[in-house]
Tab-separated table of C-alpha atoms and ligand atoms in Angstrom:
chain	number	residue	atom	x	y	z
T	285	UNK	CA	105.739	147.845	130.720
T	286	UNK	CA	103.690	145.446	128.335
T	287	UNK	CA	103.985	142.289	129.179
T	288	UNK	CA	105.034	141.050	125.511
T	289	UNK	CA	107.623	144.351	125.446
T	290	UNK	CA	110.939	142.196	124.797
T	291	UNK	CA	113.157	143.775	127.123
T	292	UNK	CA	110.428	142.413	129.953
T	293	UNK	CA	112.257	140.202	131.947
T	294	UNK	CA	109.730	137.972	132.541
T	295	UNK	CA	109.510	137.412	128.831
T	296	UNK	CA	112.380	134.777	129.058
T	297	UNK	CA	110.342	132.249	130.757
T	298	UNK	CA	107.593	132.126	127.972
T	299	UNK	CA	107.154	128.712	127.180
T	300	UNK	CA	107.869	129.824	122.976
T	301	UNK	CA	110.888	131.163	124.375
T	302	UNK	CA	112.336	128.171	126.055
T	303	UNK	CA	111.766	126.180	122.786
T	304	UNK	CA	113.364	128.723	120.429
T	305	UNK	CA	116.289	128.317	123.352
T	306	UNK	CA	116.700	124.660	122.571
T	307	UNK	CA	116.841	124.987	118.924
T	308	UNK	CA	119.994	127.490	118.998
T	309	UNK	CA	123.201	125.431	118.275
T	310	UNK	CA	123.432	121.884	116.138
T	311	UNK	CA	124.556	120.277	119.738
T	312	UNK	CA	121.615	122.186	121.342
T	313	UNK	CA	119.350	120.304	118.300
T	314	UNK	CA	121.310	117.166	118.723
T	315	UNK	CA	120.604	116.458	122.177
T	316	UNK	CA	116.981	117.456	122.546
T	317	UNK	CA	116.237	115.108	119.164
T	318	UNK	CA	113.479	113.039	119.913
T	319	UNK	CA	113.674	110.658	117.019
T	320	UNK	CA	117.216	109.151	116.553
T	321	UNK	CA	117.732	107.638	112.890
T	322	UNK	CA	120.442	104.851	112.864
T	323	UNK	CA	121.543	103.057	110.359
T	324	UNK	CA	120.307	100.208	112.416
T	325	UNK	CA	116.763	100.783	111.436
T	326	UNK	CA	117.366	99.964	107.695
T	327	UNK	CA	116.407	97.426	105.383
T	328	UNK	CA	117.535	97.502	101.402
T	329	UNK	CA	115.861	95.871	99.342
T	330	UNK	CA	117.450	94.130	96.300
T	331	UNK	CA	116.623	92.482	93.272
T	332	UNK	CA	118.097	89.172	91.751
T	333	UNK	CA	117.842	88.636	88.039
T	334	UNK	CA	118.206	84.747	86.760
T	335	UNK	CA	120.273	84.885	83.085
T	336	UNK	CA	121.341	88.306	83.969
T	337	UNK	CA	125.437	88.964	82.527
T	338	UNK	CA	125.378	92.261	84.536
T	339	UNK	CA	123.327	94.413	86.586
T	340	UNK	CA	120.252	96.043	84.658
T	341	UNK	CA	119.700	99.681	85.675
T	342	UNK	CA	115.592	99.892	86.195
T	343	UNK	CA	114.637	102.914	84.755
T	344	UNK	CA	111.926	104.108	86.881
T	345	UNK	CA	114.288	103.550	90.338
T	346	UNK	CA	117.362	105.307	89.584
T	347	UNK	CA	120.403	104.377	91.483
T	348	UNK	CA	118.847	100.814	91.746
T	349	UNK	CA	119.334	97.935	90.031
T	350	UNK	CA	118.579	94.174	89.378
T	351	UNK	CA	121.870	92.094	90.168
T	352	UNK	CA	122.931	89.256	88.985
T	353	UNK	CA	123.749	86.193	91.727
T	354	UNK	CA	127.287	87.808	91.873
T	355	UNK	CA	127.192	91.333	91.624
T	356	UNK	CA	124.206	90.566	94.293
T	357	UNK	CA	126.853	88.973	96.901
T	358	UNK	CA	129.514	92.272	96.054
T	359	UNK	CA	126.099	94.927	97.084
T	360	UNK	CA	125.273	92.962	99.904
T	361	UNK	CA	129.147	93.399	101.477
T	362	UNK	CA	128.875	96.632	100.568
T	363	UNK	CA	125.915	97.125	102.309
T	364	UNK	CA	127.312	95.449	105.534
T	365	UNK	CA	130.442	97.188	105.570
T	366	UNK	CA	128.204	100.283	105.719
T	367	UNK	CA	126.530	98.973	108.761
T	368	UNK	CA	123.019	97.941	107.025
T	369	UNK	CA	121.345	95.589	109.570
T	370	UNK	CA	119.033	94.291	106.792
T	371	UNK	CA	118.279	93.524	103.355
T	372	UNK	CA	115.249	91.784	101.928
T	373	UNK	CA	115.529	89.901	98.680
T	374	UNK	CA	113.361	89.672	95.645
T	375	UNK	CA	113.890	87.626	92.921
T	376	UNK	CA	112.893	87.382	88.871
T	377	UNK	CA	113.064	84.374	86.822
T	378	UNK	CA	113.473	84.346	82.955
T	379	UNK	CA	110.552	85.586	81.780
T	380	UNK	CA	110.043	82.154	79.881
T	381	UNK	CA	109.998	80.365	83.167
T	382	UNK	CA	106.911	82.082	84.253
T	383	UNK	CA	103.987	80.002	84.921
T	384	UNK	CA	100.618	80.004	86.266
T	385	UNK	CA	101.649	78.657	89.371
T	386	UNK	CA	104.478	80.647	90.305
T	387	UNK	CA	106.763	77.308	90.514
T	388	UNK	CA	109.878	79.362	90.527
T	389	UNK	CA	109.227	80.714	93.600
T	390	UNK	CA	109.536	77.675	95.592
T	391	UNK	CA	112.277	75.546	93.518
T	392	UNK	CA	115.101	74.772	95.814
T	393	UNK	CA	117.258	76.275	92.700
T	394	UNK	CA	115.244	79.142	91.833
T	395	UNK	CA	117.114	82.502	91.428
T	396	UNK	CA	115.968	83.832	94.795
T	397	UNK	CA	117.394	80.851	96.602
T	398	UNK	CA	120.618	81.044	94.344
T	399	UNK	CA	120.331	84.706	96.081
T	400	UNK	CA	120.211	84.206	99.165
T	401	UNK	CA	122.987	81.427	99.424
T	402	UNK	CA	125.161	83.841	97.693
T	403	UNK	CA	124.568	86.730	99.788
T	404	UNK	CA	124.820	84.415	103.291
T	405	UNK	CA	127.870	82.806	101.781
T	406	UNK	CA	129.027	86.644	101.256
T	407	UNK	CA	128.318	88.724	104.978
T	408	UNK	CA	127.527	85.165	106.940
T	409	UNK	CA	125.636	86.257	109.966
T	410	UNK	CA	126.590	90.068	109.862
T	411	UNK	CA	123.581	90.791	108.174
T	412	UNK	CA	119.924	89.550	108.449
T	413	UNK	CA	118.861	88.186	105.555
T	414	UNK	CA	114.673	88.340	104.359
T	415	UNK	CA	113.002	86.783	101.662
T	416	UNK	CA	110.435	88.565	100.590
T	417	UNK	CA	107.173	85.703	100.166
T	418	UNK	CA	105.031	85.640	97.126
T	419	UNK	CA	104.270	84.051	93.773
T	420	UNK	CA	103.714	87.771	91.709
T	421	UNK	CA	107.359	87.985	90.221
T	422	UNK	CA	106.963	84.099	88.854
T	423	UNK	CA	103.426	84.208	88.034
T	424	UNK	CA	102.567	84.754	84.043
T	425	UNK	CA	99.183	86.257	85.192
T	426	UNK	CA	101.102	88.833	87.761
T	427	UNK	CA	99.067	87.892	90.413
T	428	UNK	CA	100.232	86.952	94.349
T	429	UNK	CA	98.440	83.862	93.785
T	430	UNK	CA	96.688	81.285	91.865
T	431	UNK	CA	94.003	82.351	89.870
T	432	UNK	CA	90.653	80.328	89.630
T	433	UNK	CA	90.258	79.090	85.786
T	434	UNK	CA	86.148	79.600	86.741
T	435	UNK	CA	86.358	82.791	88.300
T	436	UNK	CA	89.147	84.284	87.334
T	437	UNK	CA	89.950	85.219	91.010
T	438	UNK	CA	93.005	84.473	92.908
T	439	UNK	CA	92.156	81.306	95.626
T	440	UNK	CA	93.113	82.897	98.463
T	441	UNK	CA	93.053	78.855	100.463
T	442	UNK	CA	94.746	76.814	97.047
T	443	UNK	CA	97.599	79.435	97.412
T	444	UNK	CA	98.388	78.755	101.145
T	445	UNK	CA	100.257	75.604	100.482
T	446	UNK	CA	102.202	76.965	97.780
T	447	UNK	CA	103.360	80.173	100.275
T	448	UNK	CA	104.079	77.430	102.933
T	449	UNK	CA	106.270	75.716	100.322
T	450	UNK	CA	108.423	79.057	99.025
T	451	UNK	CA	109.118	80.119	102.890
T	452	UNK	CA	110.176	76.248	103.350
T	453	UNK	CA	112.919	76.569	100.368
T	454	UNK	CA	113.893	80.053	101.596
T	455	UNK	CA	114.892	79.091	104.984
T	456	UNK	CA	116.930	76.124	103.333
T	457	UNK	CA	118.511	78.512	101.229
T	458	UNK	CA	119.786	81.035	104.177
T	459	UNK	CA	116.682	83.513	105.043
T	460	UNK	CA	116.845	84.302	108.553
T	461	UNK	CA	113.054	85.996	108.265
T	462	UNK	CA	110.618	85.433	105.794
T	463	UNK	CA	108.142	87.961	104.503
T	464	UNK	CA	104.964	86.927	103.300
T	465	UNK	CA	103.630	89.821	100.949
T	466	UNK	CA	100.637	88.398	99.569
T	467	UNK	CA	97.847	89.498	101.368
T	468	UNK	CA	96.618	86.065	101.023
T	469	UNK	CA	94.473	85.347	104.599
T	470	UNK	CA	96.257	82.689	106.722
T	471	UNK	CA	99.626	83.040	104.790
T	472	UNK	CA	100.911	83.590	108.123
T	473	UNK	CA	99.700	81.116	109.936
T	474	UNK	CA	100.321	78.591	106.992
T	475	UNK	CA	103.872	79.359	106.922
T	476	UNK	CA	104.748	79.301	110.496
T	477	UNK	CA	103.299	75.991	110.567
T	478	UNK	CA	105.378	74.619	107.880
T	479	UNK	CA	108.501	76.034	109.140
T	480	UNK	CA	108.067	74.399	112.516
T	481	UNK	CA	107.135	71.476	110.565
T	482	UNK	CA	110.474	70.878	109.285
T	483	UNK	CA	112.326	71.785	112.406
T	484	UNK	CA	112.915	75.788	111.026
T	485	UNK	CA	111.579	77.137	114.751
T	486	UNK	CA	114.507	79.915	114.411
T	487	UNK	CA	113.203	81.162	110.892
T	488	UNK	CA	111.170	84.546	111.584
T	489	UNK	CA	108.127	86.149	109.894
T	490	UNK	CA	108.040	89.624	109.094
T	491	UNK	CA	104.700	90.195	108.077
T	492	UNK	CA	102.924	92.402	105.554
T	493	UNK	CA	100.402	93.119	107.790
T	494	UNK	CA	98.623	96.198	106.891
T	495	UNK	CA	99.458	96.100	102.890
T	496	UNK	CA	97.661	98.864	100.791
T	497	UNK	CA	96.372	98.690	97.252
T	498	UNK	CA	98.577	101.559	96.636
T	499	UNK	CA	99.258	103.406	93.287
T	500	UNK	CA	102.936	103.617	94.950
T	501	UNK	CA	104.391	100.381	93.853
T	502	UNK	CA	104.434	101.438	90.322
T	503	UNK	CA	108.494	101.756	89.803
T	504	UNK	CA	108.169	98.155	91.550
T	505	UNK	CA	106.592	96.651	88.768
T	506	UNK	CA	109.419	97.421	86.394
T	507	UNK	CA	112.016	96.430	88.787
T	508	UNK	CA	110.222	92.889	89.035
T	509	UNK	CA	109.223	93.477	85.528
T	510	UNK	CA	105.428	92.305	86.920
T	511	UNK	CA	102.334	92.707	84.807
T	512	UNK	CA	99.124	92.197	86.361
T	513	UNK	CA	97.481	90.340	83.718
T	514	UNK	CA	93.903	92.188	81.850
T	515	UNK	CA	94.949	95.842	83.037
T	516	UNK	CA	94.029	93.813	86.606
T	517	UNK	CA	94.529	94.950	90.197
T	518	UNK	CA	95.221	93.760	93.794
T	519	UNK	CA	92.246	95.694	95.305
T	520	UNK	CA	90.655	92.352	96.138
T	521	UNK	CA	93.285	91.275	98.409
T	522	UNK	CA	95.820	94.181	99.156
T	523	UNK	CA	93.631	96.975	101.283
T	524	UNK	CA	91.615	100.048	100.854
T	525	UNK	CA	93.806	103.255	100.987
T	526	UNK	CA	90.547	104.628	102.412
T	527	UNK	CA	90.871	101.997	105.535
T	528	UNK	CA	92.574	102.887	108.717
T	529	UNK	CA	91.001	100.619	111.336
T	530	UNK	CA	91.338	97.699	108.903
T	531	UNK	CA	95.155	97.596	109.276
T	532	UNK	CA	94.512	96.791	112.936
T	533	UNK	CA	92.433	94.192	112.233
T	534	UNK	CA	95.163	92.708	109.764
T	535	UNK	CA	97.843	93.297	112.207
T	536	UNK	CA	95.898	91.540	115.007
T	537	UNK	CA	95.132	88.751	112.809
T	538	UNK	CA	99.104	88.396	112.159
T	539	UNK	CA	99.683	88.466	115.049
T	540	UNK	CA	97.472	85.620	116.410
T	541	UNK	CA	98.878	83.584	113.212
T	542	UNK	CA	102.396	83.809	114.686
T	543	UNK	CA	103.871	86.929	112.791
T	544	UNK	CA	107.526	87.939	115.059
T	545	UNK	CA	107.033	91.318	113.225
T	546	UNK	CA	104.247	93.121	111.392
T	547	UNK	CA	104.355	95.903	108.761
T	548	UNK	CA	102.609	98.568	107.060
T	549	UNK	CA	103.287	99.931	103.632
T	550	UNK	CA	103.626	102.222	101.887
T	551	UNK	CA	105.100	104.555	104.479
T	552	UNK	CA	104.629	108.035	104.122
T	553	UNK	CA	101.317	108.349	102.791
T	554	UNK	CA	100.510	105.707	105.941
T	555	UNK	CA	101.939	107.341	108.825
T	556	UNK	CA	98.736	107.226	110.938
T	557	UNK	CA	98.490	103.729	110.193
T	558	UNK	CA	102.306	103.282	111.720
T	559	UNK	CA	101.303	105.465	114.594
T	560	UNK	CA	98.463	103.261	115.956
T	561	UNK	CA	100.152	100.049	114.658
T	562	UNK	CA	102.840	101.192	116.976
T	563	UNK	CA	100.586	101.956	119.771
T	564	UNK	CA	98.810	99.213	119.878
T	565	UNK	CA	101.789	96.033	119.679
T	566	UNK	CA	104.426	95.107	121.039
T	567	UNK	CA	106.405	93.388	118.584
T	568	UNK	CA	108.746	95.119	116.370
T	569	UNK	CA	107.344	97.242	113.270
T	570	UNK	CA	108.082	97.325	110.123
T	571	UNK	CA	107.535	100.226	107.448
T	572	UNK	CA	108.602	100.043	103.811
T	573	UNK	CA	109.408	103.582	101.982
T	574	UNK	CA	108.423	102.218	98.794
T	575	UNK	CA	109.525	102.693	95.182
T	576	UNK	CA	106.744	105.048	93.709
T	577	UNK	CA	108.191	107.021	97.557
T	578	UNK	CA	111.869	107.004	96.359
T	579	UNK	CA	110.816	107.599	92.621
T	580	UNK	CA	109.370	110.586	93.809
T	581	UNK	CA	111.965	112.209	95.509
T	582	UNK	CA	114.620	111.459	92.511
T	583	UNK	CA	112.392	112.452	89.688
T	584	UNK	CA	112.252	115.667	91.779
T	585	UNK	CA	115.334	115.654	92.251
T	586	UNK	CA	116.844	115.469	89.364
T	587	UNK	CA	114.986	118.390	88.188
T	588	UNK	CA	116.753	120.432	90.568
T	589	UNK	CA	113.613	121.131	92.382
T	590	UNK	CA	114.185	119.852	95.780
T	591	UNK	CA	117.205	118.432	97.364
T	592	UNK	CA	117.071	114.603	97.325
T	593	UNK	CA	119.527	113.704	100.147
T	594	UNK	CA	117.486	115.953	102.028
T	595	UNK	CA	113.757	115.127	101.508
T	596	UNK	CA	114.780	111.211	101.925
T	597	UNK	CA	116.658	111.939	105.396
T	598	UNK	CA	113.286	113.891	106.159
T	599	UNK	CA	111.097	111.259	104.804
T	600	UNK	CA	112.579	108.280	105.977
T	601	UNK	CA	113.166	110.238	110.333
T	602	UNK	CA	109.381	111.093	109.571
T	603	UNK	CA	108.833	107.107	109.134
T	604	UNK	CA	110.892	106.637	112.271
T	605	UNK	CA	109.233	109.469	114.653
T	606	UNK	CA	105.643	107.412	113.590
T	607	UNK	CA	106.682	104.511	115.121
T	608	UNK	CA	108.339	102.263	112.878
T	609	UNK	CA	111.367	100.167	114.313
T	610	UNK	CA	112.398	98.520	110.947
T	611	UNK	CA	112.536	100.749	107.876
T	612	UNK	CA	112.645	99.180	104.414
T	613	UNK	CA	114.124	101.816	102.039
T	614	UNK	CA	115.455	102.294	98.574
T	615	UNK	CA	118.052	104.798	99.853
T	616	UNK	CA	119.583	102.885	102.979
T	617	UNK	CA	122.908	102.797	101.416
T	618	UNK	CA	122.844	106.265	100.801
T	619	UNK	CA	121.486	106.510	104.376
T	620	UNK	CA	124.130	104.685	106.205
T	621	UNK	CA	126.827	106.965	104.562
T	622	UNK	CA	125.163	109.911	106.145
T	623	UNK	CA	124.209	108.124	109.441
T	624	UNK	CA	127.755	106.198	110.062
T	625	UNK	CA	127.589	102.599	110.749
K	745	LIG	C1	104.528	91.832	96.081
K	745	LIG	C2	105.256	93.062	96.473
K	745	LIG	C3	105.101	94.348	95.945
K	745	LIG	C4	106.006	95.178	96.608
K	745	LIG	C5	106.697	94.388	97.515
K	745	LIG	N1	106.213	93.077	97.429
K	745	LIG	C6	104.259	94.826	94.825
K	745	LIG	C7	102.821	94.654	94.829
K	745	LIG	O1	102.172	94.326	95.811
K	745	LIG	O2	102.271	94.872	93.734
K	745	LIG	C8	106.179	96.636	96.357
K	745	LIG	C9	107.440	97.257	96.872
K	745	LIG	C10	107.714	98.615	96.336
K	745	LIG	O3	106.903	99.239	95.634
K	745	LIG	O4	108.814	99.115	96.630
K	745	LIG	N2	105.416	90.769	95.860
């Protein structure tokens, strides 16, 4: 008898076999698994609109929308009641309030503060609350930073202060965690030290550790409604796509500056990077699925070429099985109805 002749007996104990074994019923599936997606490993974003009378659909990011302070508070209880651990809040200012500094960013009434007393008024501790850090969305020049009149660079050092002084006005207004998304070097350690400065030891930093100049953060734009000004870029700050050791050395560096989380992001096209992120710390990581990621999949979608639900539960357990604790994702309300809260 051939050894490979099926009706060998021996056959059953081929290694192929004993897989194909395991994969036979949904229970079968379901306890082998060896990545678990919960609903407690998502983050939704949101977006806060000041002189908004209703929500604004944003074109590019179907299914999303900017809020206004209210309708912001209503999404977030949603949200909670669905079992969403996190949501991370960005903000836009009239457009007419836009200056070169940012200054909306860190006024103690600015619409993302107004946001995030709303939305901690709203779930109270049930949810943790991040403020996304940065001076883009309230810049006129689009920029994370100030830009140098003389060189028409952003001053990585000149923006520090003005990062410490956005987290400090976020805590006050509810944040549990601040996210610094700059790129800016020592926007870490600037921030920590300014929090513990005025007494905010139990305010966290998630950081934007290994941040990619990525093509991916188009829909983004529009949600934030964010023009880099000159057809400009962040390839002098944000990192190389091309760069995989880099991210180390950025998440190392975060580390040392007092990050209590790091992140990487994009996600999917950054898996590797999550993978020896993951390896390599121990503190919690972070990945965020970003909006060019979820355009993607609805665009498709809604061409009837692939099944959204279905590429996003892939996508997003993908993100998971690299190593990433935290997931920051577009579809985590549409998540946490699948995955139960
Ligand atoms: C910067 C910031 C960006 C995103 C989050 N924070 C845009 C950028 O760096 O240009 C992108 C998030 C996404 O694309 O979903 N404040």
């Amino acid at each position: 008898m051939s050894p490979i002749d099926p009706s060998n007996p021996a056959l059953s104990a081929f290694p192929a076999r004993r897989l194909r074994r395991l994969r036979r019923t949904p229970a079968l599936r379901r306890l082998v698994a060896e990545t678990r997606l919960s609903v407690d490993d998502l983050v939704a974003p949101l977006f806060v609109a000041d002189g908004l009378l209703e929500p604004h659909p944003i074109a590019s990011l179907p299914g999303v929308v900017q809020h206004t302070v209210d309708t912001l508070a209503t999404e977030a209880k949603r949200l909670c009641g669905l079992g969403v651990p996190g949501l991370i809040l960005f903000g836009l200012p009239r457009p007419e309030d836009k200056d070169a500094i940012g200054s909306q960013a860190f006024d103690p009434d600015g619409i993302v503060q107004r946001g995030l007393a709303a939305v901690r008024e709203a779930v109270g501790d049930a949810v943790v609350l991040i403020a996304d850090c940065c001076l883009d969305e309230f810049t006129d020049h689009g920029h994370c930073g100030i830009v140098d009149p003389v060189t028409g660079e952003v001053d990585n050092d000149a923006t520090l202060p003005l990062y410490a002084q956005t987290a400090l006005s976020q805590a006050a207004a509810g944040a549990d965690v601040i996210a610094p998304s700059g790129m800016m070097d020592g926007q870490v350690a600037a921030i920590r030290a300014a929090l513990d400065g005025d007494d905010r030891d139990e305010t966290a930093i998630l950081a934007y550790a290994a941040k990619y100049a990525s093509a991916l953060y188009g829909p983004f734009r529009e949600a934030v409604d964010v023009t880099i000004a000159g057809g400009g870029d962040r390839r002098g700050y944000q990192q190389d796509p091309r760069n995989r050791r880099e991210a180390m050395a950025e998440v190392s560096l975060d580390i040392a500056e007092g990050a209590d989380m790091v992140m990487v992001k994009p996600a999917l096209t950054y898996l590797d990077v999550i993978a020896d992120v993951r390896a390599a710390v121990d503190v919690p990581v972070g990945a965020y699925h970003v909006s060019g990621e979820y355009a993607l999949i609805q665009a498709a979608a809604e061409r009837g070429w692939i099944d959204g639900p279905a590429v996003a539960l892939e996508q997003i357990t993908a993100v998971k099985r690299a190593g990433a604790d935290i997931i920051l994702t577009y579809f985590a309300g549409d998540l946490a109805e699948v995955l139960g809260g």
